[in-house]
Structures are given as C-alpha cells and as structure tokens.
Amino acid sequence: MAVPALARQDAEDPAPVENAPSPRSWGRAFGDIRAGIAQRELWGHLGWQDIKQRYRRSVIGPLWITISMAVTAAALGGLYSQLFGQPIGTFMPYVTVGFMIWYFISACVLEGTETFISNEGLIRFLPAPLMIYVFRTVWRQILFFAHNVVVYVIVLAIFFQQLDQPYTMVRNNPHAITHPGLSWWALMAIPAFVLIVVNGLWVTLLFGIISARFRDIPPVVGSFMQLFFTMTPIIWTTDLLAGPDDGSPRAIIAILAKLNPFYHFIEIFRAPLVGQVQSWTHWAVAGGITVIGWTLALIALRNYRSRVAYWV
C-alpha cells in the first residue's frame, strides 16, 4: 500500500525545534568536555605550535625556558639564603621547586583569563568545543613545566647530600622543624601535579569565560597574582614563622599563610621533592578547592558556553 505523502514528509523531516536540547543544558556542557578530550590531537598540536612560534629563529629555542628558570632560582636562592640565614644546600632546592610550580599555577591563572580572547578568530570561524582552547592553554604550560624540571634535576644532583638526611631550614632556632629528608615519598609529587593540572583546567575555563565578558578581569587578576606571590612561601619559608602561638605578628603571618590557597597547592608538590614534612591538611584543602572550583566552572560552562563567541 502506498504511504501518504504527508506521512513520508513527517518521516523525513528532522525533529521539531522545540525538542532540541537547550543551549543551557548539562548535556551540552559535558558534551563539550567530551568532545574536547576526543580532539586531543588538535589541542596537542596547537600547544606544540605555541612553543615553536614563541622561540622561532632562536638558536637554542625552548632551552631559554630552562635557562631563565635556572638563573632566577640561583640568584634568588643564593640571595635569600644569606638574608634569612638558611643553609643554601636545603634552601636552593626549596626555592627552585617553589618557582617551578608557581610558574605553572600563575601561568594557568594569567593566561587562563586570555584563553578565549586570544583565540577569538578560531572561536568565531571554527566550529569546535570551547574546551579545546582550555586544554591548549594548560597543555602549553605543562610543556613549559617539563623544561623547568631539568633545573630541579641539576639542583638535586648538586645538593643531594644535604637533602638525603634529616635537616632543619633555620639555624639556631629552638622551635626549628626537623624535616625527614628525601625518600620514596618524593613520588607523591606525581599525583600532586596531576591534581594541580586538574585545578588549572577549571581555573582556565572559569576565568576565561568571565574575562571574555568582562575585559577588566585580566589586569585585576594580574595585580592580585603579584600580591599572592609575595604572600606565598616561595622565596621564604614558613619555618621562619615557627614558634609559640602567642598572638605575635609572626604567629599572625603564619595563620595568614595557611589561609592562602596557593600555599597548599605548592606544598603538596614541593614538600615531597625536597624531603620536608608534609601535612595531609594541604591535600584536604586542595581537594576541597578542586570540588568547589569545578562546580563553579561547570555552571559557567553550562550557562554561558553559547555566548562566548559573541563576547570575544
């Protein structure tokens, strides 16, 4: 029997528009993430190209990343070890690892605010998931970080004898903390870095969306990151603040340092690599920030992913 023309037309027509998923749906938000992961060859290639483009026509290329890190760690580590009266054999590795992870964290924050703005042309003319640009930014920072690891290996080879046994960071201090020294616990730096990368993704996503809408955010974030650098124990150590909790300015600064979220992320990575005491409180705080941050980032992705192309 012949099928009526109206029935054939209904069968061939696409689903009505009202049945299409809303632009503000969790399905589309998670679909964007899945699609971004699936296209890892694209953002992986773009990240490599960013490195090559930055050092194009340079004689030693990306090795400038390693040299810059080595010069900074050597200069500041040597200077502040004398100013604070700390042994250079333990303070230099401390500063080196601190700079390594701080560069990664701060770059994810600062470049995260520009991640969609700097990819304006691709976002407008290339139908691709937003997460591709997030992965591209974080992957580029991972490559920079890999270059800086070379500096830590060199510093470790030079000062291994001082780190391979229990030590104190501050001389002639009755309240000095005795650190256990390097051991197999150094491998805890691997899951710590993975957790930091996971946080770098939500920071890049959330700050990128907000900055695409409000262009004042990048300079404001840049100013705050300079403030956090001085407040975070990178070129100074919390061992200097060790002492009785008597309400003194030193004790107050120690409390403020513990309220600094960057401090906890740096400690979960640095402490194992320099053989220091590591508190599981740092992991608890970092884990809580991860959950809260990804919740906010997913909400932003769900509600505003379709508007980013218009904002940039």
PDB file of C-alpha atoms in Angstrom:
ATOM      1  CA  MET A   1       0.000   0.000   0.000  1.00  0.00           C
ATOM      2  CA  ALA A   2       1.342   3.458  -0.885  1.00  0.00           C
ATOM      3  CA  VAL A   3       2.452   5.676   2.002  1.00  0.00           C
ATOM      4  CA  PRO A   4       0.614   9.009   2.050  1.00  0.00           C
ATOM      5  CA  ALA A   5       2.706  11.977   1.045  1.00  0.00           C
ATOM      6  CA  LEU A   6       2.143  13.696   4.386  1.00  0.00           C
ATOM      7  CA  ALA A   7       3.433  10.672   6.306  1.00  0.00           C
ATOM      8  CA  ARG A   8       6.542  10.468   4.121  1.00  0.00           C
ATOM      9  CA  GLN A   9       7.249  14.142   4.747  1.00  0.00           C
ATOM     10  CA  ASP A  10       6.920  13.723   8.510  1.00  0.00           C
ATOM     11  CA  ALA A  11       9.318  10.762   8.459  1.00  0.00           C
ATOM     12  CA  GLU A  12      11.969  12.671   6.513  1.00  0.00           C
ATOM     13  CA  ASP A  13      11.749  15.951   8.428  1.00  0.00           C
ATOM     14  CA  PRO A  14      14.115  16.472  11.383  1.00  0.00           C
ATOM     15  CA  ALA A  15      12.855  16.631  14.929  1.00  0.00           C
ATOM     16  CA  PRO A  16      10.898  19.755  15.792  1.00  0.00           C
ATOM     17  CA  VAL A  17      12.918  22.650  17.130  1.00  0.00           C
ATOM     18  CA  GLU A  18      11.165  22.554  20.480  1.00  0.00           C
ATOM     19  CA  ASN A  19      12.577  19.056  21.082  1.00  0.00           C
ATOM     20  CA  ALA A  20      16.192  20.185  20.597  1.00  0.00           C
ATOM     21  CA  PRO A  21      18.285  20.380  23.797  1.00  0.00           C
ATOM     22  CA  SER A  22      18.539  23.839  25.352  1.00  0.00           C
ATOM     23  CA  PRO A  23      21.817  25.735  24.926  1.00  0.00           C
ATOM     24  CA  ARG A  24      21.876  25.854  28.740  1.00  0.00           C
ATOM     25  CA  SER A  25      21.857  22.118  29.359  1.00  0.00           C
ATOM     26  CA  TRP A  26      24.181  19.892  31.312  1.00  0.00           C
ATOM     27  CA  GLY A  27      24.226  17.512  28.364  1.00  0.00           C
ATOM     28  CA  ARG A  28      25.781  20.115  26.098  1.00  0.00           C
ATOM     29  CA  ALA A  29      28.215  21.220  28.801  1.00  0.00           C
ATOM     30  CA  PHE A  30      29.538  17.709  29.413  1.00  0.00           C
ATOM     31  CA  GLY A  31      29.392  17.030  25.682  1.00  0.00           C
ATOM     32  CA  ASP A  32      31.716  19.975  25.156  1.00  0.00           C
ATOM     33  CA  ILE A  33      34.206  18.451  27.606  1.00  0.00           C
ATOM     34  CA  ARG A  34      33.991  15.012  25.998  1.00  0.00           C
ATOM     35  CA  ALA A  35      34.433  16.482  22.531  1.00  0.00           C
ATOM     36  CA  GLY A  36      37.437  18.485  23.710  1.00  0.00           C
ATOM     37  CA  ILE A  37      39.093  15.364  25.120  1.00  0.00           C
ATOM     38  CA  ALA A  38      38.356  13.448  21.926  1.00  0.00           C
ATOM     39  CA  GLN A  39      40.128  16.099  19.849  1.00  0.00           C
ATOM     40  CA  ARG A  40      43.353  15.887  21.850  1.00  0.00           C
ATOM     41  CA  GLU A  41      45.425  15.679  18.679  1.00  0.00           C
ATOM     42  CA  LEU A  42      44.210  19.159  17.740  1.00  0.00           C
ATOM     43  CA  TRP A  43      44.918  20.957  21.009  1.00  0.00           C
ATOM     44  CA  GLY A  44      48.093  18.935  21.500  1.00  0.00           C
ATOM     45  CA  HIS A  45      49.384  20.137  18.133  1.00  0.00           C
ATOM     46  CA  LEU A  46      48.315  23.722  18.840  1.00  0.00           C
ATOM     47  CA  GLY A  47      50.173  23.659  22.158  1.00  0.00           C
ATOM     48  CA  TRP A  48      53.374  22.459  20.491  1.00  0.00           C
ATOM     49  CA  GLN A  49      52.996  25.142  17.845  1.00  0.00           C
ATOM     50  CA  ASP A  50      52.697  27.804  20.540  1.00  0.00           C
ATOM     51  CA  ILE A  51      56.086  26.763  21.926  1.00  0.00           C
ATOM     52  CA  LYS A  52      57.708  26.670  18.483  1.00  0.00           C
ATOM     53  CA  GLN A  53      56.210  30.018  17.494  1.00  0.00           C
ATOM     54  CA  ARG A  54      57.455  31.732  20.621  1.00  0.00           C
ATOM     55  CA  TYR A  55      61.060  30.601  20.041  1.00  0.00           C
ATOM     56  CA  ARG A  56      61.109  30.672  16.259  1.00  0.00           C
ATOM     57  CA  ARG A  57      64.507  31.688  14.826  1.00  0.00           C
ATOM     58  CA  SER A  58      66.091  31.297  18.267  1.00  0.00           C
ATOM     59  CA  VAL A  59      69.429  29.485  18.376  1.00  0.00           C
ATOM     60  CA  ILE A  60      68.679  27.333  21.422  1.00  0.00           C
ATOM     61  CA  GLY A  61      64.877  27.553  21.206  1.00  0.00           C
ATOM     62  CA  PRO A  62      62.875  26.353  24.225  1.00  0.00           C
ATOM     63  CA  LEU A  63      66.060  25.900  26.243  1.00  0.00           C
ATOM     64  CA  TRP A  64      65.631  29.574  27.097  1.00  0.00           C
ATOM     65  CA  ILE A  65      62.815  28.418  29.389  1.00  0.00           C
ATOM     66  CA  THR A  66      65.243  26.269  31.351  1.00  0.00           C
ATOM     67  CA  ILE A  67      67.952  28.932  31.402  1.00  0.00           C
ATOM     68  CA  SER A  68      65.555  31.606  32.647  1.00  0.00           C
ATOM     69  CA  MET A  69      64.330  29.345  35.418  1.00  0.00           C
ATOM     70  CA  ALA A  70      67.886  28.385  36.427  1.00  0.00           C
ATOM     71  CA  VAL A  71      69.076  31.993  36.598  1.00  0.00           C
ATOM     72  CA  THR A  72      66.072  33.081  38.670  1.00  0.00           C
ATOM     73  CA  ALA A  73      66.375  30.189  41.128  1.00  0.00           C
ATOM     74  CA  ALA A  74      70.147  30.601  41.506  1.00  0.00           C
ATOM     75  CA  ALA A  75      70.004  34.372  42.025  1.00  0.00           C
ATOM     76  CA  LEU A  76      67.094  34.481  44.453  1.00  0.00           C
ATOM     77  CA  GLY A  77      68.012  31.248  46.201  1.00  0.00           C
ATOM     78  CA  GLY A  78      71.553  32.434  46.856  1.00  0.00           C
ATOM     79  CA  LEU A  79      70.436  35.922  47.924  1.00  0.00           C
ATOM     80  CA  TYR A  80      67.644  34.948  50.285  1.00  0.00           C
ATOM     81  CA  SER A  81      69.566  32.083  51.835  1.00  0.00           C
ATOM     82  CA  GLN A  82      72.020  34.701  53.112  1.00  0.00           C
ATOM     83  CA  LEU A  83      69.335  37.205  54.114  1.00  0.00           C
ATOM     84  CA  PHE A  84      67.376  34.600  56.078  1.00  0.00           C
ATOM     85  CA  GLY A  85      70.431  32.803  57.426  1.00  0.00           C
ATOM     86  CA  GLN A  86      69.445  29.465  55.911  1.00  0.00           C
ATOM     87  CA  PRO A  87      71.780  26.758  54.548  1.00  0.00           C
ATOM     88  CA  ILE A  88      71.966  27.033  50.796  1.00  0.00           C
ATOM     89  CA  GLY A  89      72.081  23.245  50.391  1.00  0.00           C
ATOM     90  CA  THR A  90      68.465  22.937  51.536  1.00  0.00           C
ATOM     91  CA  PHE A  91      67.174  26.397  50.660  1.00  0.00           C
ATOM     92  CA  MET A  92      68.205  26.350  46.986  1.00  0.00           C
ATOM     93  CA  PRO A  93      66.147  23.198  46.166  1.00  0.00           C
ATOM     94  CA  TYR A  94      63.265  24.681  48.175  1.00  0.00           C
ATOM     95  CA  VAL A  95      63.243  27.877  46.102  1.00  0.00           C
ATOM     96  CA  THR A  96      63.775  26.012  42.825  1.00  0.00           C
ATOM     97  CA  VAL A  97      60.776  23.713  43.264  1.00  0.00           C
ATOM     98  CA  GLY A  98      58.702  26.606  44.558  1.00  0.00           C
ATOM     99  CA  PHE A  99      59.363  28.626  41.419  1.00  0.00           C
ATOM    100  CA  MET A 100      58.717  25.608  39.199  1.00  0.00           C
ATOM    101  CA  ILE A 101      55.201  25.036  40.460  1.00  0.00           C
ATOM    102  CA  TRP A 102      54.415  28.730  40.973  1.00  0.00           C
ATOM    103  CA  TYR A 103      55.218  29.474  37.332  1.00  0.00           C
ATOM    104  CA  PHE A 104      52.794  26.751  36.290  1.00  0.00           C
ATOM    105  CA  ILE A 105      49.989  27.859  38.610  1.00  0.00           C
ATOM    106  CA  SER A 106      50.312  31.562  37.874  1.00  0.00           C
ATOM    107  CA  ALA A 107      50.515  30.952  34.117  1.00  0.00           C
ATOM    108  CA  CYS A 108      47.287  28.922  34.222  1.00  0.00           C
ATOM    109  CA  VAL A 109      45.601  31.802  36.046  1.00  0.00           C
ATOM    110  CA  LEU A 110      47.021  34.679  33.973  1.00  0.00           C
ATOM    111  CA  GLU A 111      46.870  33.037  30.554  1.00  0.00           C
ATOM    112  CA  GLY A 112      43.568  31.442  31.500  1.00  0.00           C
ATOM    113  CA  THR A 113      41.979  34.879  31.597  1.00  0.00           C
ATOM    114  CA  GLU A 114      43.091  35.388  27.993  1.00  0.00           C
ATOM    115  CA  THR A 115      42.421  31.888  26.684  1.00  0.00           C
ATOM    116  CA  PHE A 116      39.220  32.730  24.768  1.00  0.00           C
ATOM    117  CA  ILE A 117      40.141  36.325  23.977  1.00  0.00           C
ATOM    118  CA  SER A 118      43.416  35.293  22.322  1.00  0.00           C
ATOM    119  CA  ASN A 119      41.607  32.597  20.305  1.00  0.00           C
ATOM    120  CA  GLU A 120      38.928  34.958  19.022  1.00  0.00           C
ATOM    121  CA  GLY A 121      39.483  34.133  15.351  1.00  0.00           C
ATOM    122  CA  LEU A 122      39.298  30.370  15.860  1.00  0.00           C
ATOM    123  CA  ILE A 123      36.231  30.578  18.108  1.00  0.00           C
ATOM    124  CA  ARG A 124      34.284  32.647  15.601  1.00  0.00           C
ATOM    125  CA  PHE A 125      35.129  30.716  12.454  1.00  0.00           C
ATOM    126  CA  LEU A 126      35.995  27.189  13.656  1.00  0.00           C
ATOM    127  CA  PRO A 127      33.091  25.104  14.999  1.00  0.00           C
ATOM    128  CA  ALA A 128      34.956  23.447  17.849  1.00  0.00           C
ATOM    129  CA  PRO A 129      34.314  22.803  21.558  1.00  0.00           C
ATOM    130  CA  LEU A 130      35.399  25.543  23.948  1.00  0.00           C
ATOM    131  CA  MET A 131      37.382  23.036  25.965  1.00  0.00           C
ATOM    132  CA  ILE A 132      39.871  22.719  23.107  1.00  0.00           C
ATOM    133  CA  TYR A 133      41.218  26.178  23.955  1.00  0.00           C
ATOM    134  CA  VAL A 134      41.293  25.342  27.665  1.00  0.00           C
ATOM    135  CA  PHE A 135      43.265  22.156  27.018  1.00  0.00           C
ATOM    136  CA  ARG A 136      45.552  24.036  24.660  1.00  0.00           C
ATOM    137  CA  THR A 137      46.423  26.621  27.314  1.00  0.00           C
ATOM    138  CA  VAL A 138      47.067  24.101  30.089  1.00  0.00           C
ATOM    139  CA  TRP A 139      48.988  21.735  27.786  1.00  0.00           C
ATOM    140  CA  ARG A 140      51.277  24.606  26.816  1.00  0.00           C
ATOM    141  CA  GLN A 141      52.016  25.263  30.486  1.00  0.00           C
ATOM    142  CA  ILE A 142      52.760  21.570  31.043  1.00  0.00           C
ATOM    143  CA  LEU A 143      55.366  21.768  28.283  1.00  0.00           C
ATOM    144  CA  PHE A 144      56.939  24.809  29.928  1.00  0.00           C
ATOM    145  CA  PHE A 145      56.929  22.959  33.235  1.00  0.00           C
ATOM    146  CA  ALA A 146      58.667  19.950  31.680  1.00  0.00           C
ATOM    147  CA  HIS A 147      61.532  22.211  30.599  1.00  0.00           C
ATOM    148  CA  ASN A 148      61.877  23.559  34.146  1.00  0.00           C
ATOM    149  CA  VAL A 149      62.112  20.070  35.643  1.00  0.00           C
ATOM    150  CA  VAL A 150      65.631  19.908  34.192  1.00  0.00           C
ATOM    151  CA  VAL A 151      66.666  22.645  36.631  1.00  0.00           C
ATOM    152  CA  TYR A 152      65.399  20.620  39.591  1.00  0.00           C
ATOM    153  CA  VAL A 153      67.357  17.575  38.443  1.00  0.00           C
ATOM    154  CA  ILE A 154      70.557  19.626  38.289  1.00  0.00           C
ATOM    155  CA  VAL A 155      69.955  21.215  41.699  1.00  0.00           C
ATOM    156  CA  LEU A 156      69.143  17.820  43.197  1.00  0.00           C
ATOM    157  CA  ALA A 157      72.385  16.347  41.846  1.00  0.00           C
ATOM    158  CA  ILE A 158      74.380  19.187  43.438  1.00  0.00           C
ATOM    159  CA  PHE A 159      72.693  19.271  46.854  1.00  0.00           C
ATOM    160  CA  PHE A 160      71.568  15.679  47.231  1.00  0.00           C
ATOM    161  CA  GLN A 161      73.812  15.042  50.249  1.00  0.00           C
ATOM    162  CA  GLN A 162      72.144  17.817  52.232  1.00  0.00           C
ATOM    163  CA  LEU A 163      68.617  16.661  51.318  1.00  0.00           C
ATOM    164  CA  ASP A 164      69.164  12.928  51.819  1.00  0.00           C
ATOM    165  CA  GLN A 165      69.184  13.158  55.614  1.00  0.00           C
ATOM    166  CA  PRO A 166      67.084  14.898  58.291  1.00  0.00           C
ATOM    167  CA  TYR A 167      67.685  18.651  58.337  1.00  0.00           C
ATOM    168  CA  THR A 168      66.373  21.965  59.619  1.00  0.00           C
ATOM    169  CA  MET A 169      65.853  25.011  57.447  1.00  0.00           C
ATOM    170  CA  VAL A 170      66.609  27.634  60.114  1.00  0.00           C
ATOM    171  CA  ARG A 171      69.765  27.571  62.220  1.00  0.00           C
ATOM    172  CA  ASN A 172      69.817  28.419  65.935  1.00  0.00           C
ATOM    173  CA  ASN A 173      66.050  28.317  66.316  1.00  0.00           C
ATOM    174  CA  PRO A 174      64.717  26.372  69.329  1.00  0.00           C
ATOM    175  CA  HIS A 175      61.411  25.909  67.505  1.00  0.00           C
ATOM    176  CA  ALA A 176      63.005  24.765  64.231  1.00  0.00           C
ATOM    177  CA  ILE A 177      61.176  21.999  62.386  1.00  0.00           C
ATOM    178  CA  THR A 178      63.228  18.888  61.619  1.00  0.00           C
ATOM    179  CA  HIS A 179      62.447  17.580  58.145  1.00  0.00           C
ATOM    180  CA  PRO A 180      62.847  13.855  57.377  1.00  0.00           C
ATOM    181  CA  GLY A 181      64.859  14.237  54.164  1.00  0.00           C
ATOM    182  CA  LEU A 182      64.324  12.725  50.735  1.00  0.00           C
ATOM    183  CA  SER A 183      62.734   9.281  50.469  1.00  0.00           C
ATOM    184  CA  TRP A 184      60.345   7.354  48.243  1.00  0.00           C
ATOM    185  CA  TRP A 185      57.687   9.810  49.403  1.00  0.00           C
ATOM    186  CA  ALA A 186      59.054  12.041  46.643  1.00  0.00           C
ATOM    187  CA  LEU A 187      56.815  10.082  44.260  1.00  0.00           C
ATOM    188  CA  MET A 188      53.826  11.786  45.913  1.00  0.00           C
ATOM    189  CA  ALA A 189      54.727  14.780  43.757  1.00  0.00           C
ATOM    190  CA  ILE A 190      53.251  12.937  40.758  1.00  0.00           C
ATOM    191  CA  PRO A 191      49.625  12.770  41.994  1.00  0.00           C
ATOM    192  CA  ALA A 192      50.120  16.256  43.427  1.00  0.00           C
ATOM    193  CA  PHE A 193      50.983  17.624  39.987  1.00  0.00           C
ATOM    194  CA  VAL A 194      48.015  15.802  38.447  1.00  0.00           C
ATOM    195  CA  LEU A 195      45.730  17.469  40.989  1.00  0.00           C
ATOM    196  CA  ILE A 196      47.264  20.859  40.207  1.00  0.00           C
ATOM    197  CA  VAL A 197      46.705  20.293  36.469  1.00  0.00           C
ATOM    198  CA  VAL A 198      43.054  19.401  37.146  1.00  0.00           C
ATOM    199  CA  ASN A 199      42.713  22.699  39.009  1.00  0.00           C
ATOM    200  CA  GLY A 200      44.479  24.527  36.210  1.00  0.00           C
ATOM    201  CA  LEU A 201      41.760  23.333  33.843  1.00  0.00           C
ATOM    202  CA  TRP A 202      38.862  24.713  35.860  1.00  0.00           C
ATOM    203  CA  VAL A 203      40.728  27.951  36.555  1.00  0.00           C
ATOM    204  CA  THR A 204      41.383  28.450  32.839  1.00  0.00           C
ATOM    205  CA  LEU A 205      37.773  27.606  31.937  1.00  0.00           C
ATOM    206  CA  LEU A 206      36.109  29.744  34.592  1.00  0.00           C
ATOM    207  CA  PHE A 207      38.391  32.770  34.338  1.00  0.00           C
ATOM    208  CA  GLY A 208      38.371  32.540  30.557  1.00  0.00           C
ATOM    209  CA  ILE A 209      34.567  32.767  30.405  1.00  0.00           C
ATOM    210  CA  ILE A 210      34.404  35.609  32.935  1.00  0.00           C
ATOM    211  CA  SER A 211      37.185  37.553  31.199  1.00  0.00           C
ATOM    212  CA  ALA A 212      35.520  37.171  27.808  1.00  0.00           C
ATOM    213  CA  ARG A 213      32.510  39.001  29.240  1.00  0.00           C
ATOM    214  CA  PHE A 214      34.347  41.497  31.464  1.00  0.00           C
ATOM    215  CA  ARG A 215      37.621  42.692  29.943  1.00  0.00           C
ATOM    216  CA  ASP A 216      38.743  44.339  33.181  1.00  0.00           C
ATOM    217  CA  ILE A 217      39.277  40.946  34.774  1.00  0.00           C
ATOM    218  CA  PRO A 218      42.741  40.118  33.276  1.00  0.00           C
ATOM    219  CA  PRO A 219      44.549  43.212  34.648  1.00  0.00           C
ATOM    220  CA  VAL A 220      42.796  42.850  38.003  1.00  0.00           C
ATOM    221  CA  VAL A 221      43.851  39.197  38.245  1.00  0.00           C
ATOM    222  CA  GLY A 222      47.394  40.145  37.249  1.00  0.00           C
ATOM    223  CA  SER A 223      47.595  42.643  40.101  1.00  0.00           C
ATOM    224  CA  PHE A 224      46.299  40.119  42.622  1.00  0.00           C
ATOM    225  CA  MET A 225      48.753  37.463  41.439  1.00  0.00           C
ATOM    226  CA  GLN A 226      51.654  39.805  42.190  1.00  0.00           C
ATOM    227  CA  LEU A 227      50.252  40.242  45.686  1.00  0.00           C
ATOM    228  CA  PHE A 228      49.835  36.500  46.166  1.00  0.00           C
ATOM    229  CA  PHE A 229      53.429  35.929  45.045  1.00  0.00           C
ATOM    230  CA  THR A 230      54.741  37.950  47.967  1.00  0.00           C
ATOM    231  CA  MET A 231      52.295  36.321  50.391  1.00  0.00           C
ATOM    232  CA  THR A 232      53.070  32.763  49.299  1.00  0.00           C
ATOM    233  CA  PRO A 233      56.129  30.969  50.767  1.00  0.00           C
ATOM    234  CA  ILE A 234      58.168  30.635  47.594  1.00  0.00           C
ATOM    235  CA  ILE A 235      61.302  32.666  48.334  1.00  0.00           C
ATOM    236  CA  TRP A 236      60.647  32.490  52.073  1.00  0.00           C
ATOM    237  CA  THR A 237      59.706  29.536  54.219  1.00  0.00           C
ATOM    238  CA  THR A 238      57.077  29.025  56.882  1.00  0.00           C
ATOM    239  CA  ASP A 239      59.840  27.527  59.054  1.00  0.00           C
ATOM    240  CA  LEU A 240      60.864  31.133  59.743  1.00  0.00           C
ATOM    241  CA  LEU A 241      57.475  31.600  61.404  1.00  0.00           C
ATOM    242  CA  ALA A 242      57.777  28.526  63.625  1.00  0.00           C
ATOM    243  CA  GLY A 243      57.285  29.339  67.267  1.00  0.00           C
ATOM    244  CA  PRO A 244      54.696  29.553  70.025  1.00  0.00           C
ATOM    245  CA  ASP A 245      51.203  30.617  69.035  1.00  0.00           C
ATOM    246  CA  ASP A 246      51.243  33.720  71.232  1.00  0.00           C
ATOM    247  CA  GLY A 247      49.429  36.244  69.063  1.00  0.00           C
ATOM    248  CA  SER A 248      52.666  37.849  67.930  1.00  0.00           C
ATOM    249  CA  PRO A 249      52.979  39.322  64.406  1.00  0.00           C
ATOM    250  CA  ARG A 250      54.945  36.237  63.378  1.00  0.00           C
ATOM    251  CA  ALA A 251      52.133  33.942  64.538  1.00  0.00           C
ATOM    252  CA  ILE A 252      49.547  36.089  62.737  1.00  0.00           C
ATOM    253  CA  ILE A 253      51.543  35.914  59.492  1.00  0.00           C
ATOM    254  CA  ALA A 254      51.736  32.128  59.887  1.00  0.00           C
ATOM    255  CA  ILE A 255      47.934  31.967  60.150  1.00  0.00           C
ATOM    256  CA  LEU A 256      47.506  34.184  57.080  1.00  0.00           C
ATOM    257  CA  ALA A 257      49.909  31.977  55.136  1.00  0.00           C
ATOM    258  CA  LYS A 258      47.765  28.940  55.895  1.00  0.00           C
ATOM    259  CA  LEU A 259      44.681  30.793  54.589  1.00  0.00           C
ATOM    260  CA  ASN A 260      46.429  31.322  51.251  1.00  0.00           C
ATOM    261  CA  PRO A 261      45.085  28.664  48.811  1.00  0.00           C
ATOM    262  CA  PHE A 262      48.237  28.765  46.685  1.00  0.00           C
ATOM    263  CA  TYR A 263      50.292  27.724  49.707  1.00  0.00           C
ATOM    264  CA  HIS A 264      48.512  24.378  49.985  1.00  0.00           C
ATOM    265  CA  PHE A 265      48.891  23.525  46.297  1.00  0.00           C
ATOM    266  CA  ILE A 266      52.574  24.412  46.350  1.00  0.00           C
ATOM    267  CA  GLU A 267      53.210  22.377  49.482  1.00  0.00           C
ATOM    268  CA  ILE A 268      51.628  19.140  48.233  1.00  0.00           C
ATOM    269  CA  PHE A 269      54.065  19.265  45.313  1.00  0.00           C
ATOM    270  CA  ARG A 270      57.178  20.786  46.861  1.00  0.00           C
ATOM    271  CA  ALA A 271      57.395  19.048  50.236  1.00  0.00           C
ATOM    272  CA  PRO A 272      57.971  15.516  48.823  1.00  0.00           C
ATOM    273  CA  LEU A 273      60.605  16.747  46.355  1.00  0.00           C
ATOM    274  CA  VAL A 274      62.736  18.447  48.999  1.00  0.00           C
ATOM    275  CA  GLY A 275      62.209  15.908  51.798  1.00  0.00           C
ATOM    276  CA  GLN A 276      60.103  18.094  54.046  1.00  0.00           C
ATOM    277  CA  VAL A 277      57.314  17.318  56.487  1.00  0.00           C
ATOM    278  CA  GLN A 278      54.011  17.221  54.638  1.00  0.00           C
ATOM    279  CA  SER A 279      50.679  17.725  56.343  1.00  0.00           C
ATOM    280  CA  TRP A 280      47.647  15.946  54.941  1.00  0.00           C
ATOM    281  CA  THR A 281      45.760  19.158  55.668  1.00  0.00           C
ATOM    282  CA  HIS A 282      47.239  20.526  52.440  1.00  0.00           C
ATOM    283  CA  TRP A 283      45.676  17.660  50.485  1.00  0.00           C
ATOM    284  CA  ALA A 284      42.302  18.167  52.171  1.00  0.00           C
ATOM    285  CA  VAL A 285      42.259  21.883  51.374  1.00  0.00           C
ATOM    286  CA  ALA A 286      43.424  21.313  47.797  1.00  0.00           C
ATOM    287  CA  GLY A 287      40.768  18.631  47.298  1.00  0.00           C
ATOM    288  CA  GLY A 288      38.032  20.893  48.629  1.00  0.00           C
ATOM    289  CA  ILE A 289      39.098  23.738  46.337  1.00  0.00           C
ATOM    290  CA  THR A 290      39.090  21.320  43.399  1.00  0.00           C
ATOM    291  CA  VAL A 291      35.478  20.291  44.015  1.00  0.00           C
ATOM    292  CA  ILE A 292      34.244  23.855  44.536  1.00  0.00           C
ATOM    293  CA  GLY A 293      36.196  25.205  41.556  1.00  0.00           C
ATOM    294  CA  TRP A 294      34.958  22.575  39.118  1.00  0.00           C
ATOM    295  CA  THR A 295      31.388  23.095  40.324  1.00  0.00           C
ATOM    296  CA  LEU A 296      31.593  26.809  39.507  1.00  0.00           C
ATOM    297  CA  ALA A 297      33.351  26.149  36.187  1.00  0.00           C
ATOM    298  CA  LEU A 298      30.721  23.626  35.075  1.00  0.00           C
ATOM    299  CA  ILE A 299      27.924  26.026  35.970  1.00  0.00           C
ATOM    300  CA  ALA A 300      29.621  28.738  33.926  1.00  0.00           C
ATOM    301  CA  LEU A 301      30.141  26.341  31.011  1.00  0.00           C
ATOM    302  CA  ARG A 302      26.504  25.238  31.130  1.00  0.00           C
ATOM    303  CA  ASN A 303      25.074  28.756  31.221  1.00  0.00           C
ATOM    304  CA  TYR A 304      27.440  30.756  29.030  1.00  0.00           C
ATOM    305  CA  ARG A 305      29.249  28.463  26.577  1.00  0.00           C
ATOM    306  CA  SER A 306      26.979  29.591  23.729  1.00  0.00           C
ATOM    307  CA  ARG A 307      27.683  33.274  24.434  1.00  0.00           C
ATOM    308  CA  VAL A 308      31.475  33.207  24.417  1.00  0.00           C
ATOM    309  CA  ALA A 309      31.595  33.509  20.604  1.00  0.00           C
ATOM    310  CA  TYR A 310      29.611  36.764  20.857  1.00  0.00           C
ATOM    311  CA  TRP A 311      31.616  38.149  23.763  1.00  0.00           C
ATOM    312  CA  VAL A 312      35.014  37.735  22.159  1.00  0.00           C
TER     313      VAL A 312
END
